[in-house]
XYZ file of N, CA and C in Angstrom:
426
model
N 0.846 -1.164 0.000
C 0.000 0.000 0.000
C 0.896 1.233 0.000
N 0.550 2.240 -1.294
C 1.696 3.238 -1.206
C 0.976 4.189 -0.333
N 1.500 5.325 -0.181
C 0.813 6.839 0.814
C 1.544 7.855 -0.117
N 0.525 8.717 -0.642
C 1.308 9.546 -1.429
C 0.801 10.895 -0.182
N 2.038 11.821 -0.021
C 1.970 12.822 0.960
C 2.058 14.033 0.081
N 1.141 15.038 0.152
C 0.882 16.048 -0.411
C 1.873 17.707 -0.006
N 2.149 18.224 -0.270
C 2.855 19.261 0.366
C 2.300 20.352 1.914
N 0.983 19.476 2.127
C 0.875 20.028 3.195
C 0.987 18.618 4.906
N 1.225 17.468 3.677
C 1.047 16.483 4.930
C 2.807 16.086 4.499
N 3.085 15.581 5.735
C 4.649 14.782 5.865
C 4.525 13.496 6.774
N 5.608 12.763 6.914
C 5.866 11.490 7.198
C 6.900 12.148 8.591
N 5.960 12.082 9.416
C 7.220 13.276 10.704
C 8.159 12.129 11.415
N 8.089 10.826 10.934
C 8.933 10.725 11.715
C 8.927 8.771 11.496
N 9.615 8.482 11.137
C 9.880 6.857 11.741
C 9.212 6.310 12.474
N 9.351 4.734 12.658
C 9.214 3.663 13.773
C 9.456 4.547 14.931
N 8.928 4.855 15.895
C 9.279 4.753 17.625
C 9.499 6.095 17.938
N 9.418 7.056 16.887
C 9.167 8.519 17.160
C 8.436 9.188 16.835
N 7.461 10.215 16.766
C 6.719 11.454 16.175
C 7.658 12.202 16.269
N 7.689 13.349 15.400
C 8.070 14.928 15.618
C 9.858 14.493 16.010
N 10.291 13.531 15.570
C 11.614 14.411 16.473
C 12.418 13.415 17.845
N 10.353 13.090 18.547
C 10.577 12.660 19.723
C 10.677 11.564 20.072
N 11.275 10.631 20.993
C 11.394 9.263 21.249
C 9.903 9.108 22.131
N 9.364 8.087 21.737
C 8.071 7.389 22.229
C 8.723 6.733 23.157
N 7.508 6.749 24.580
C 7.868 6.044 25.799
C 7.020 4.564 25.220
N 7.038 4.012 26.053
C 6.432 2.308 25.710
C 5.426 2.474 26.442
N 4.291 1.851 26.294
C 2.932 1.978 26.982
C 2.626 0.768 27.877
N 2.234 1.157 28.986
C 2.178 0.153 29.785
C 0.798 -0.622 30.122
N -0.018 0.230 30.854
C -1.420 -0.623 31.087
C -2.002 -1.587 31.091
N -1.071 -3.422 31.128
C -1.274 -4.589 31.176
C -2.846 -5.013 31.180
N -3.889 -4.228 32.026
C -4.734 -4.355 32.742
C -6.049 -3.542 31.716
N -5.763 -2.922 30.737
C -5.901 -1.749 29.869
C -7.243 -2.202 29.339
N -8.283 -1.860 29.673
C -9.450 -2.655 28.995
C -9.773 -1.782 27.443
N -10.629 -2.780 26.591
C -10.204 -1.981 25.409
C -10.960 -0.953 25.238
N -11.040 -0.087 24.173
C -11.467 1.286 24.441
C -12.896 1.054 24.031
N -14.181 1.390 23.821
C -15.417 0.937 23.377
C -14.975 1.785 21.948
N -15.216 0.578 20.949
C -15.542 1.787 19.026
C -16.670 1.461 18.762
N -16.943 1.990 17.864
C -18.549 1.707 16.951
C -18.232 1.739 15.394
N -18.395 0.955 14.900
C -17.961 0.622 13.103
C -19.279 1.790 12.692
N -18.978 2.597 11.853
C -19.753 3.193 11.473
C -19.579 3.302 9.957
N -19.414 2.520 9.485
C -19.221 2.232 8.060
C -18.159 0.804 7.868
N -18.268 -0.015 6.771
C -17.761 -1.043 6.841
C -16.255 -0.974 7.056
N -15.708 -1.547 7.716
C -14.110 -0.867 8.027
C -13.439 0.396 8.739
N -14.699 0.707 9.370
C -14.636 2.547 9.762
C -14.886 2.700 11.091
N -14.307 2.355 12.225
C -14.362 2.136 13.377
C -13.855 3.409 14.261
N -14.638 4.515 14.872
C -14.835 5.433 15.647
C -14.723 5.299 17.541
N -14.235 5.861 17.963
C -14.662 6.169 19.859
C -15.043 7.726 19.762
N -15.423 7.883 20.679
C -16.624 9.422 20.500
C -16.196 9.808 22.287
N -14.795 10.388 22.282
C -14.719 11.026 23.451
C -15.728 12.067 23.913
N -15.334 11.952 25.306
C -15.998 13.043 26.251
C -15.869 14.343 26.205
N -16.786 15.004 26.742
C -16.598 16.588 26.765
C -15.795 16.868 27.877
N -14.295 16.135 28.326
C -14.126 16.762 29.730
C -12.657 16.615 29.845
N -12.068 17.062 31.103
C -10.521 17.274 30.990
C -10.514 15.581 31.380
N -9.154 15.633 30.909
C -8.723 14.364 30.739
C -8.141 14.026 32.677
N -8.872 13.033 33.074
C -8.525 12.556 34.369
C -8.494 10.885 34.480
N -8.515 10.815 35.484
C -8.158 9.176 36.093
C -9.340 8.614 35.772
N -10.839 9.149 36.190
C -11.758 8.246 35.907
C -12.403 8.015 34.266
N -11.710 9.228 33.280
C -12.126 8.745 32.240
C -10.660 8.283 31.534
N -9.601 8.054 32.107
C -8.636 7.325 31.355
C -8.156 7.923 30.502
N -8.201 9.502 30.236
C -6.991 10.234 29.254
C -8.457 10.028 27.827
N -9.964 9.681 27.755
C -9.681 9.160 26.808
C -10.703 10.524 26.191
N -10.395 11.290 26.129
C -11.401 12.513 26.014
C -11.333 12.528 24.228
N -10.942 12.686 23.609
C -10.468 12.637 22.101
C -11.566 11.883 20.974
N -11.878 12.275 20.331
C -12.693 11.469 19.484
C -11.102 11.016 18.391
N -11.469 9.304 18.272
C -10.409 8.427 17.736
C -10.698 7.466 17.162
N -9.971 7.358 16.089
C -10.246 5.734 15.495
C -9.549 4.866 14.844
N -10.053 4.226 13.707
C -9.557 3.159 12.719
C -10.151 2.990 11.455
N -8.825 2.338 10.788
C -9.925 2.173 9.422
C -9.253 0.515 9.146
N -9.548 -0.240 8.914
C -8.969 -1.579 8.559
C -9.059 -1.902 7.213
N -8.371 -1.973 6.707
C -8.115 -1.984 4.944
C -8.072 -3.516 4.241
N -7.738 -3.554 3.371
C -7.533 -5.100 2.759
C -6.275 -5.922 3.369
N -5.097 -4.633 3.094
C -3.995 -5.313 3.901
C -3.197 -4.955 5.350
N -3.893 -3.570 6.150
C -3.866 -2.965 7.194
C -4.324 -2.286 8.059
N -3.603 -1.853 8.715
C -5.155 -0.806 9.528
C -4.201 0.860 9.507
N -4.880 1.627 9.579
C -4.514 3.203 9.507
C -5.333 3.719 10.822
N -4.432 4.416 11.851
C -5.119 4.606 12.741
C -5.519 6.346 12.807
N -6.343 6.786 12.910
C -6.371 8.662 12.928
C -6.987 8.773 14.431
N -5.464 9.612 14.808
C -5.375 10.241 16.206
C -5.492 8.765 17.108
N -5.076 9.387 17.981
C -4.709 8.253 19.065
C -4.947 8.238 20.245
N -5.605 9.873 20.700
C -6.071 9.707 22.730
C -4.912 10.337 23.148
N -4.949 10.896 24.333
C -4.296 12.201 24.598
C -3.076 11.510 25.809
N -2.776 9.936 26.139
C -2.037 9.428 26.991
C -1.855 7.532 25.873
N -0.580 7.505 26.831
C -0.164 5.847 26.686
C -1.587 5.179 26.745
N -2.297 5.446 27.670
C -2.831 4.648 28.432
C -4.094 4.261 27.272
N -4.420 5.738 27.070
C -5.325 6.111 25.711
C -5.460 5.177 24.759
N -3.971 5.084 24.064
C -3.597 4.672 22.731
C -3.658 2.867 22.966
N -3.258 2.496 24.249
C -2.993 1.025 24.660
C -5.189 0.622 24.610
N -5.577 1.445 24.815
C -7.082 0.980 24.735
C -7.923 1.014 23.802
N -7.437 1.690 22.417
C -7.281 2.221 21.234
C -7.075 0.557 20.326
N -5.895 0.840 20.774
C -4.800 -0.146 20.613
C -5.308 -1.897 20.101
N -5.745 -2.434 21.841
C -6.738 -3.380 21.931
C -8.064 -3.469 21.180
N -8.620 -2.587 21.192
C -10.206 -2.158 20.264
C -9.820 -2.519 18.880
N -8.370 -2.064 18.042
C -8.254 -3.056 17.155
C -7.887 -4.301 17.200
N -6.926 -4.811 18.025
C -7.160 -6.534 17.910
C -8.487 -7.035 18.691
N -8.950 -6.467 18.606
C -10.531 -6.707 18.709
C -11.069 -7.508 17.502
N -10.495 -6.123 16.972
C -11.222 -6.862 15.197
C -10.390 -6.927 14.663
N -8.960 -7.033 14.036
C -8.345 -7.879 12.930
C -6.933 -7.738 13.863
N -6.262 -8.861 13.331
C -5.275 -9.127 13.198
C -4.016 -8.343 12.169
N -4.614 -7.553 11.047
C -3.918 -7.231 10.149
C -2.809 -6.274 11.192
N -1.775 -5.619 10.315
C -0.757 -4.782 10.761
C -1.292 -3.151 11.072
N -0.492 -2.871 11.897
C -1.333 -1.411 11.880
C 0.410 -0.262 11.228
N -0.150 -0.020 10.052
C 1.086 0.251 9.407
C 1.020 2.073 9.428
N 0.030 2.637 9.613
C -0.314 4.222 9.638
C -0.532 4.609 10.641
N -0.069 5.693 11.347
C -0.919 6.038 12.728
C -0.694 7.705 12.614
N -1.778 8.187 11.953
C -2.058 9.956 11.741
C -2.111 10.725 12.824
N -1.287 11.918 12.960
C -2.033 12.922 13.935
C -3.007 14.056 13.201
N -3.890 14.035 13.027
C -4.535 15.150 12.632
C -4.183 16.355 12.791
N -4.258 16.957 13.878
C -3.402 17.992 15.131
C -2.512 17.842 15.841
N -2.161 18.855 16.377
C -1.234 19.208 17.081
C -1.477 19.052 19.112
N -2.806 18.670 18.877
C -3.720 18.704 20.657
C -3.219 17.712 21.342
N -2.636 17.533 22.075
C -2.062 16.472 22.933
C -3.330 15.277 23.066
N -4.514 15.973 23.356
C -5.410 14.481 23.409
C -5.759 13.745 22.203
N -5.057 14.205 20.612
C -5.265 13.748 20.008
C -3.959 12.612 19.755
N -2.829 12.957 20.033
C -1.395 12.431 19.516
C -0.836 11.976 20.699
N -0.935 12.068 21.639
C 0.034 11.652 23.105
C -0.352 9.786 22.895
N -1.148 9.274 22.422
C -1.613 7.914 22.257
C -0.567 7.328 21.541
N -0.246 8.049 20.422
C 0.544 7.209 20.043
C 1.740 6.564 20.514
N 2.409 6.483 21.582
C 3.055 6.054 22.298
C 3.035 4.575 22.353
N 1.479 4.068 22.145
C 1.031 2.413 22.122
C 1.406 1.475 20.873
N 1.697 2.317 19.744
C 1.982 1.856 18.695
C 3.695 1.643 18.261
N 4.294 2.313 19.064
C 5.793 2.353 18.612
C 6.143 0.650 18.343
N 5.741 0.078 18.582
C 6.233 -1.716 18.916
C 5.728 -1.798 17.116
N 4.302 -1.873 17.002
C 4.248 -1.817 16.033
C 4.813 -1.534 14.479
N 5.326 -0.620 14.734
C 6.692 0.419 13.548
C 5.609 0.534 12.446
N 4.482 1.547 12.661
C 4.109 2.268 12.355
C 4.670 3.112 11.463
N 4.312 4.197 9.941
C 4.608 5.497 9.669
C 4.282 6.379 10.694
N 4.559 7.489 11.135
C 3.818 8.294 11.971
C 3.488 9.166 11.081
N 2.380 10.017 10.319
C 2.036 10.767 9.937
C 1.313 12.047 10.461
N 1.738 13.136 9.866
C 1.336 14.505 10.087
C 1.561 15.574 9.575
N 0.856 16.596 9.477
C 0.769 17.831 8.614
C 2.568 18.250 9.139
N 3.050 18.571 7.840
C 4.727 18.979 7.442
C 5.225 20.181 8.660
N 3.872 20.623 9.262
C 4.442 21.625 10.489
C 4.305 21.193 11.830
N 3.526 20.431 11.711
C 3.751 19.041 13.429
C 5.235 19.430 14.358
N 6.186 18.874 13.755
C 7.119 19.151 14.473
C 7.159 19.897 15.222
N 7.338 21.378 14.295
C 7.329 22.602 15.001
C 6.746 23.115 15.919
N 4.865 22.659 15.569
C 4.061 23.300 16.341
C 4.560 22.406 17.961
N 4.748 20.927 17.843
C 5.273 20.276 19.068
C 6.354 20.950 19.891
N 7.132 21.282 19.209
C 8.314 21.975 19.788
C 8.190 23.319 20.241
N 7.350 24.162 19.826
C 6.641 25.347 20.094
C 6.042 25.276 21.205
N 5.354 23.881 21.812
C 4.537 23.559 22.958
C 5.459 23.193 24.190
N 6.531 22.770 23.882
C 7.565 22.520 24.690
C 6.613 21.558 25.849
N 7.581 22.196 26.848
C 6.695 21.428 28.143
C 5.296 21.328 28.365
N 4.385 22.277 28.057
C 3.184 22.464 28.121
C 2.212 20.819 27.741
């Protein structure tokens, strides 16, 4: 499956990094999977909350999903923590086995991209608009 990237989207980064940055490994052994809803054949959605991201909703505030293809899965946005992306994560071996070879940030919002952290094992593309980096690095600690 090729990915042709347009001059406003880029490939930010390798296996095991976004932006630049080294991905921590995701832990959550215990990680139950995230609830999706297929909303088209192959088109698998979670429909975060309206609320700051805390302990009792699990980081998972972000609306996130999947798409499962003939020969992979492409994931867009990932949940705003490890913990996020590891429940994300599970919700697809839920349903296929295939590889998860794409994992998009749409934005720049931490509850959308901090997930990806769950996928580094995987070796994923990481994809994102050609100014990702920057805007990450612009956010610094924040």
């Amino acid at each position: 499956m090729a990915v042709r990237l347009t001059r406003r989207a880029a490939l930010v980064a390798g296996a095991g990094g976004v932006a630049g940055l080294r991905l921590p490994r995701a832990g959550a052994a215990s990680a139950e999977p995230l609830p999706v809803t297929e909303i088209a054949p192959g088109i698998f959605i979670h429909r975060g909350v309206h609320e700051l991201a805390s302990a009792e909703n699990q980081g998972a505030i972000a609306n996130v999903g999947f798409i499962v293809g003939a020969d992979a899965v492409l994931v867009v946005d990932s949940g705003g923590c490890a913990l996020a992306g590891t429940r994300l994560r599970r919700a697809i071996r839920q349903v296929t086995d295939r590889p998860i070879r794409y994992v998009i940030a749409s934005h720049v919002h931490p509850d959308h991209l901090f997930g990806h952290a769950a996928f580094a094992d995987d070796r994923p593309a990481f994809v994102g608009h050609a100014k990702l980096p920057a805007a990450m690095a612009a956010r610094g600690a924040y």
